[in-house]
Short mmCIF file of C-alpha atoms and ligand atoms in Angstrom, two decimals:
data_model
loop_
_atom_site.label_atom_id
_atom_site.label_comp_id
_atom_site.label_asym_id
_atom_site.label_seq_id
_atom_site.Cartn_x
_atom_site.Cartn_y
_atom_site.Cartn_z
CA MET A 11 92.65 102.65 156.36
CA SER A 12 93.33 104.98 153.42
CA LYS A 13 94.15 108.62 153.99
CA ILE A 14 92.61 111.28 151.80
CA LEU A 15 93.79 114.89 151.93
CA ILE A 16 91.61 117.68 150.60
CA LEU A 17 93.57 120.89 150.06
CA TYR A 18 91.49 123.96 149.32
CA TYR A 19 91.12 127.70 149.52
CA SER A 20 87.70 129.31 149.23
CA GLN A 21 86.73 132.90 149.86
CA SER A 22 82.97 132.82 149.50
CA GLY A 23 82.51 129.26 150.74
CA GLN A 24 81.43 128.03 147.30
CA LEU A 25 84.44 125.74 146.88
CA THR A 26 84.14 124.62 150.51
CA GLU A 27 80.60 123.39 149.78
CA ILE A 28 81.89 121.61 146.67
CA ILE A 29 84.63 119.71 148.50
CA LYS A 30 82.29 118.71 151.34
CA ASN A 31 79.88 117.15 148.82
CA PHE A 32 82.67 115.51 146.87
CA ALA A 33 84.04 113.90 150.04
CA LYS A 34 80.70 112.48 151.24
CA PRO A 35 81.33 108.96 149.81
CA PHE A 36 84.62 108.84 151.76
CA GLU A 37 83.04 109.96 155.04
CA ASN A 38 81.45 107.81 157.78
CA THR A 39 83.32 104.65 156.85
CA ASP A 40 86.15 102.92 158.66
CA ASP A 41 88.03 102.54 155.37
CA TYR A 42 88.99 106.20 155.02
CA THR A 43 90.10 109.22 156.97
CA VAL A 44 89.54 112.55 155.29
CA THR A 45 91.74 115.50 156.26
CA TYR A 46 90.51 118.94 155.19
CA ALA A 47 93.35 121.43 154.88
CA ASN A 48 92.25 125.01 154.43
CA ILE A 49 95.09 127.01 152.87
CA LYS A 50 95.57 130.24 154.85
CA PRO A 51 97.49 133.27 153.57
CA VAL A 52 99.29 135.17 156.35
CA THR A 53 97.42 138.26 155.12
CA ASP A 54 94.16 136.97 153.71
CA TYR A 55 92.34 138.31 150.66
CA LYS A 56 89.20 140.01 151.94
CA PHE A 57 85.81 138.97 150.62
CA PRO A 58 83.72 140.57 149.22
CA TRP A 59 86.19 142.44 147.04
CA SER A 60 86.58 146.15 146.45
CA GLY A 61 87.30 147.12 142.85
CA ALA A 62 90.83 148.27 143.72
CA ARG A 63 91.77 145.02 145.46
CA PHE A 64 90.14 142.86 142.78
CA PHE A 65 92.29 144.37 140.03
CA ASP A 66 95.40 144.67 142.20
CA VAL A 67 95.70 140.85 142.44
CA PHE A 68 95.80 140.60 138.64
CA PRO A 69 99.60 140.71 138.02
CA GLU A 70 100.55 138.29 140.82
CA SER A 71 97.79 135.88 139.72
CA VAL A 72 98.87 135.88 136.08
CA GLU A 73 102.60 135.63 136.86
CA HIS A 74 102.00 132.92 139.51
CA ILE A 75 103.80 134.93 142.19
CA PRO A 76 103.18 133.26 145.57
CA CYS A 77 102.07 134.95 148.79
CA GLU A 78 103.12 133.97 152.30
CA LEU A 79 101.08 131.15 153.86
CA GLU A 80 100.60 129.81 157.35
CA THR A 81 102.01 126.30 157.75
CA LEU A 82 99.31 123.64 157.61
CA ASP A 83 99.01 120.94 160.23
CA LEU A 84 99.05 117.81 158.06
CA GLY A 85 99.92 115.20 160.70
CA ASP A 86 102.48 112.70 159.41
CA GLU A 87 102.13 114.16 155.89
CA ASN A 88 101.51 110.77 154.38
CA PHE A 89 98.46 110.47 152.13
CA ASP A 90 97.10 107.91 149.68
CA LEU A 91 95.15 110.45 147.64
CA ILE A 92 95.27 114.25 147.42
CA VAL A 93 92.34 116.30 146.20
CA PHE A 94 93.67 119.70 145.16
CA ALA A 95 90.61 121.98 145.00
CA TYR A 96 91.11 125.46 143.62
CA SER A 97 89.36 128.49 142.16
CA VAL A 98 90.68 130.39 139.17
CA TRP A 99 91.76 134.04 139.31
CA TYR A 100 92.52 135.64 135.96
CA MET A 101 92.97 132.32 134.14
CA SER A 102 95.44 131.22 136.82
CA PRO A 103 95.03 129.27 140.05
CA SER A 104 94.01 131.59 142.91
CA ILE A 105 97.14 133.07 144.54
CA PRO A 106 96.71 131.15 147.85
CA SER A 107 96.24 127.79 146.08
CA ASN A 108 99.18 128.40 143.79
CA SER A 109 101.32 129.52 146.75
CA PHE A 110 100.86 126.18 148.47
CA LEU A 111 102.53 124.44 145.53
CA PHE A 112 105.72 126.39 146.28
CA THR A 113 106.00 125.17 149.89
CA ASP A 114 108.26 122.45 151.28
CA GLN A 115 105.12 120.71 152.53
CA ALA A 116 103.90 120.42 148.93
CA LYS A 117 107.25 118.92 147.91
CA ARG A 118 106.86 116.28 150.60
CA ILE A 119 103.21 115.34 150.20
CA PHE A 120 102.74 115.33 146.41
CA LYS A 121 105.67 113.06 145.65
CA ASP A 122 104.49 109.71 144.25
CA THR A 123 100.91 110.43 145.29
CA PRO A 124 97.77 110.23 143.11
CA VAL A 125 96.13 113.64 142.76
CA ILE A 126 92.64 114.75 141.73
CA THR A 127 92.07 118.38 140.79
CA LEU A 128 88.65 119.81 141.64
CA LEU A 129 87.80 123.26 140.32
CA GLY A 130 85.02 125.68 141.20
CA VAL A 131 85.11 128.43 138.56
CA ARG A 132 83.12 130.76 136.35
CA ASN A 133 83.99 129.29 132.94
CA MET A 134 87.62 129.96 131.99
CA TRP A 135 90.00 127.47 133.52
CA VAL A 136 92.00 125.51 130.90
CA VAL A 137 95.07 127.77 131.01
CA ALA A 138 95.18 127.52 134.82
CA GLN A 139 94.81 123.74 134.65
CA GLU A 140 97.69 123.42 132.16
CA TYR A 141 99.89 125.24 134.64
CA ILE A 142 98.67 123.08 137.53
CA LYS A 143 99.26 119.86 135.55
CA GLN A 144 102.88 120.91 135.05
CA LYS A 145 103.29 121.94 138.69
CA ILE A 146 101.93 118.63 140.00
CA THR A 147 104.24 116.75 137.63
CA ASP A 148 107.22 118.83 138.83
CA LEU A 149 106.34 117.97 142.42
CA GLY A 150 106.38 114.26 141.52
CA GLY A 151 102.61 113.86 141.89
CA ASN A 152 100.47 111.77 139.59
CA LEU A 153 97.38 113.58 138.28
CA ILE A 154 94.70 110.92 137.80
CA GLY A 155 91.49 112.93 137.55
CA ASN A 156 90.05 116.37 136.98
CA ILE A 157 86.58 117.65 137.87
CA VAL A 158 85.39 121.13 136.95
CA LEU A 159 82.27 122.79 138.31
CA ARG A 160 81.40 125.93 136.46
CA ASP A 161 78.84 128.65 136.19
CA ARG A 162 76.44 127.54 133.45
CA ALA A 163 75.19 131.02 132.58
CA GLU A 164 75.98 132.31 129.10
CA ASN A 165 79.40 134.06 129.08
CA LEU A 166 78.38 137.73 129.22
CA THR A 167 75.52 137.08 131.66
CA GLY A 168 77.96 135.17 133.86
CA ILE A 169 80.34 138.11 133.92
CA VAL A 170 77.59 140.38 135.23
CA THR A 171 76.35 137.91 137.85
CA ILE A 172 79.81 136.92 139.13
CA SER A 173 80.75 140.60 139.43
CA TYR A 174 77.70 141.08 141.66
CA PHE A 175 78.72 137.98 143.67
CA MET A 176 82.37 139.07 144.06
CA PHE A 177 81.64 142.71 144.95
CA SER A 178 78.59 142.20 147.17
CA GLY A 179 79.34 138.76 148.61
CA LYS A 180 75.80 137.65 147.67
CA LYS A 181 75.04 134.76 145.35
CA GLY A 182 71.35 135.49 144.89
CA ARG A 183 69.60 137.17 141.95
CA PHE A 184 70.19 140.92 141.83
CA ALA A 185 67.57 141.64 139.17
CA TRP A 186 64.72 139.41 138.05
CA PHE A 187 66.09 138.86 134.55
CA PHE A 188 69.48 137.63 135.75
CA PRO A 189 70.07 134.07 136.99
CA LYS A 190 71.64 133.40 140.38
CA ALA A 191 75.40 133.92 140.41
CA GLY A 192 78.05 131.24 140.48
CA ILE A 193 77.76 127.46 140.39
CA SER A 194 74.22 126.16 140.81
CA GLU A 195 73.16 124.41 144.00
CA LYS A 196 72.19 121.38 141.88
CA ASP A 197 75.74 121.08 140.49
CA ILE A 198 77.26 121.59 143.93
CA GLN A 199 75.12 118.82 145.41
CA GLY A 200 75.72 116.65 142.32
CA VAL A 201 79.49 116.59 142.77
CA GLU A 202 78.97 113.70 145.20
CA LYS A 203 78.53 111.38 142.19
CA TYR A 204 82.08 112.18 141.06
CA GLY A 205 83.29 111.38 144.58
CA LYS A 206 81.64 107.97 144.21
CA ILE A 207 83.35 107.33 140.86
CA VAL A 208 86.75 108.26 142.29
CA LYS A 209 86.12 106.05 145.32
CA ASP A 210 85.32 103.02 143.12
CA TYR A 211 88.55 103.44 141.18
CA PHE A 212 90.48 104.04 144.37
CA ASN A 213 89.11 100.83 145.90
CA ASN A 214 90.23 98.90 142.81
CA ASN A 215 93.61 100.63 142.93
CA ASP A 216 93.48 101.19 139.18
CA PHE A 217 93.10 104.72 137.82
CA ASP A 218 93.71 103.89 134.18
CA ASN A 219 90.49 105.15 132.65
CA LEU A 220 89.19 107.14 135.60
CA GLN A 221 89.28 110.45 133.70
CA GLU A 222 87.51 108.90 130.71
CA ASN A 223 84.68 107.87 133.01
CA LEU A 224 84.59 111.23 134.76
CA VAL A 225 84.24 112.91 131.37
CA LYS A 226 81.42 110.50 130.45
CA ALA A 227 79.71 111.51 133.69
CA LYS A 228 80.09 115.18 132.59
CA ALA A 229 82.66 116.09 135.23
CA VAL A 230 84.43 118.23 132.61
CA LYS A 231 82.98 120.07 129.67
CA ILE A 232 85.12 121.98 127.20
CA ASN A 233 83.66 124.95 125.39
CA PRO A 234 85.99 125.34 122.37
CA TYR A 235 85.21 129.04 121.88
CA LEU A 236 86.08 129.81 125.51
CA SER A 237 89.22 127.68 125.54
CA THR A 238 90.47 129.32 122.31
CA THR A 239 89.72 132.83 123.57
CA GLU A 240 91.24 132.09 126.92
CA GLN A 241 94.53 130.82 125.52
CA MET A 242 94.83 133.82 123.23
CA ALA A 243 93.85 136.36 125.88
CA TYR A 244 96.25 134.93 128.46
CA LYS A 245 99.25 134.84 126.14
CA ARG A 246 98.69 138.00 124.12
CA VAL A 247 96.96 140.26 126.64
CA PHE A 248 97.20 139.16 130.28
CA THR A 249 100.94 138.43 130.41
CA LYS A 250 101.69 141.79 128.74
CA TRP A 251 99.52 143.79 131.17
CA SER A 252 100.84 141.91 134.20
CA LYS A 253 104.47 142.65 133.32
CA PHE A 254 103.60 146.28 132.57
CA ILE A 255 102.00 146.68 136.03
CA LEU A 256 104.72 144.75 137.88
CA LYS A 257 107.40 147.14 136.60
CA LYS A 258 105.90 149.71 138.99
CA GLY A 259 105.92 147.53 142.11
CA GLY A 260 104.42 144.67 144.10
CA PRO A 261 100.96 144.08 145.66
CA GLY A 262 99.27 147.29 146.79
CA ASP A 263 102.23 149.50 145.82
CA PRO A 264 100.86 153.05 145.28
CA ALA A 265 103.30 153.45 142.37
CA ARG A 266 101.36 150.91 140.31
CA LYS A 267 97.89 152.26 141.06
CA THR A 268 97.54 154.21 137.81
CA ARG A 269 98.48 151.17 135.70
CA VAL A 270 96.09 148.95 137.67
CA ARG A 271 93.34 151.54 137.12
CA ILE A 272 93.95 151.67 133.37
CA PHE A 273 93.76 147.87 133.28
CA ALA A 274 90.51 148.01 135.25
CA TRP A 275 89.03 150.16 132.45
CA TYR A 276 90.49 148.04 129.70
CA PHE A 277 89.24 144.74 131.21
CA PRO A 278 85.45 145.31 130.77
CA PHE A 279 86.12 146.84 127.34
CA ALA A 280 87.95 143.66 126.29
CA ILE A 281 85.12 141.49 127.62
CA LEU A 282 82.25 143.51 126.21
CA VAL A 283 83.75 144.60 122.87
CA ILE A 284 86.72 142.42 121.87
CA ALA A 285 85.36 139.04 123.09
CA PRO A 286 82.09 139.23 121.06
CA ILE A 287 84.08 140.17 117.94
CA GLU A 288 86.35 137.18 118.55
CA TYR A 289 83.25 135.04 118.92
CA ILE A 290 82.08 136.01 115.44
CA PHE A 291 85.51 135.19 113.99
CA PHE A 292 85.52 131.90 115.89
CA LEU A 293 82.17 130.93 114.33
CA ILE A 294 83.30 131.94 110.83
CA PHE A 295 86.51 129.91 110.99
CA ALA A 296 85.22 126.99 113.09
CA PRO A 297 84.20 124.85 110.06
CA PHE A 298 87.82 125.02 108.82
CA ARG A 299 89.26 124.22 112.24
CA LEU A 300 87.04 121.28 113.15
CA LYS A 301 89.89 118.78 113.42
CA LEU A 302 91.92 121.04 115.67
CA ILE A 303 88.87 121.88 117.79
CA LYS A 304 88.10 118.17 118.33
CA LYS A 305 91.73 117.52 119.26
CA GLU A 306 91.66 120.37 121.78
CA ILE A 307 88.40 119.19 123.36
CA LYS A 308 89.93 115.75 123.84
CA TYR A 309 93.18 117.12 125.19
CA PHE A 310 91.69 119.61 127.66
CA SER A 311 89.21 117.00 128.91
CA GLY A 312 92.14 114.80 129.89
CA VAL A 313 94.79 114.87 132.59
CA LYS A 314 97.96 114.26 130.57
CA LEU A 315 100.46 116.97 129.69
CA LYS A 316 100.99 117.76 126.00
CA SER A 317 104.55 116.41 125.91
CA ASN A 318 103.37 113.11 127.42
CA ASN A 319 100.58 112.60 124.87
C1 FMN B 407 90.10 138.03 141.19
C2 FMN B 407 89.24 136.95 140.59
C3 FMN B 407 89.44 136.58 139.26
C4 FMN B 407 88.66 135.54 138.71
N1 FMN B 407 88.95 135.10 137.44
C5 FMN B 407 88.32 134.02 136.94
C6 FMN B 407 88.71 133.46 135.68
O1 FMN B 407 89.64 133.92 135.00
N2 FMN B 407 88.03 132.37 135.23
C7 FMN B 407 86.99 131.81 135.92
O2 FMN B 407 86.41 130.84 135.44
N3 FMN B 407 86.62 132.29 137.15
C8 FMN B 407 87.27 133.37 137.67
N4 FMN B 407 86.92 133.85 138.92
C9 FMN B 407 85.88 133.15 139.70
C10 FMN B 407 86.53 132.15 140.67
O3 FMN B 407 87.18 131.12 139.96
C11 FMN B 407 85.54 131.48 141.63
O4 FMN B 407 84.52 130.85 140.95
C12 FMN B 407 84.94 132.45 142.62
O5 FMN B 407 85.93 133.34 143.05
C13 FMN B 407 84.34 131.74 143.83
O6 FMN B 407 85.34 130.96 144.46
P1 FMN B 407 85.53 130.79 146.04
O7 FMN B 407 85.00 129.45 146.40
O8 FMN B 407 87.01 130.91 146.32
O9 FMN B 407 84.78 131.90 146.69
C14 FMN B 407 87.65 134.91 139.48
C15 FMN B 407 87.44 135.33 140.80
C16 FMN B 407 88.22 136.31 141.35
C17 FMN B 407 88.01 136.69 142.79
#
């Protein structure tokens, strides 16, 4: 009997629904046992968010600073496949998911084990995934597949609807002209087909072109404008703001409140003003960057790290 571990942290329950659907092909058979491990911060992040708390997690998310977690009960800690399911906060893995990768348990369970990453995000995730690829490699794990479920709304629309979702806790429509927030029910149900693909490869004990097939089945889609913007914004903007805020103190420190507030004003400005300007530049220069864009689409669709290419 093969042992599958699904590690996850979900605030709203969206990612929980995703993992349950993904795991369906592995359930109700004598060939597999599925262990669901819900990562639990000692002090959890409340959902829905208040504006102050939402922006206060920015520096620790961007700088990958872990929080304290409760120890998970993982039995004999011996698994044949790990599914690491995470959401993205500020182009970084959510703090609880990232924190797990710093634990001694992670050091023990990832070593020499095949890993699938399963993401439930809005639409900006490639920077977070690059970090996770490196982290899994450092832990001795073997990343064999990546599946990304995303909000399909157009970028600016998605920002409005996810804000409603995050601050109200409701995923429904908040005005007739806006779509429902988050990942669609159809995509959440549809993730089962990726579970089936992974199961077939797992049964054959050969993961060689698993990711290629997942990409063919549309498990990952790269939007070159978003991946370009994301990489630039993370490096040139996010890391600078995070360090600037951290100089004043850690999570919730009153001394950093003013800086967090200024960032909270800057953030929508960057999204609503700077990002559309960047989009125009992206379109103008895209014809001259076609080769690079194609290379990036191929790279970010895959599971290998740049140095191993
Ligand atoms: C603080 C915060 C920052 C977020 N930043 C991003 C982001 O940079 N990129 C993205 O695609 N989604 C982002 N999201 C959306 C999450 O990835 C995720 O889709 C949403 O929080 C629902 O996940 P859940 O299952 O944990 O509730 C962010 C969410 C939160 C709470």
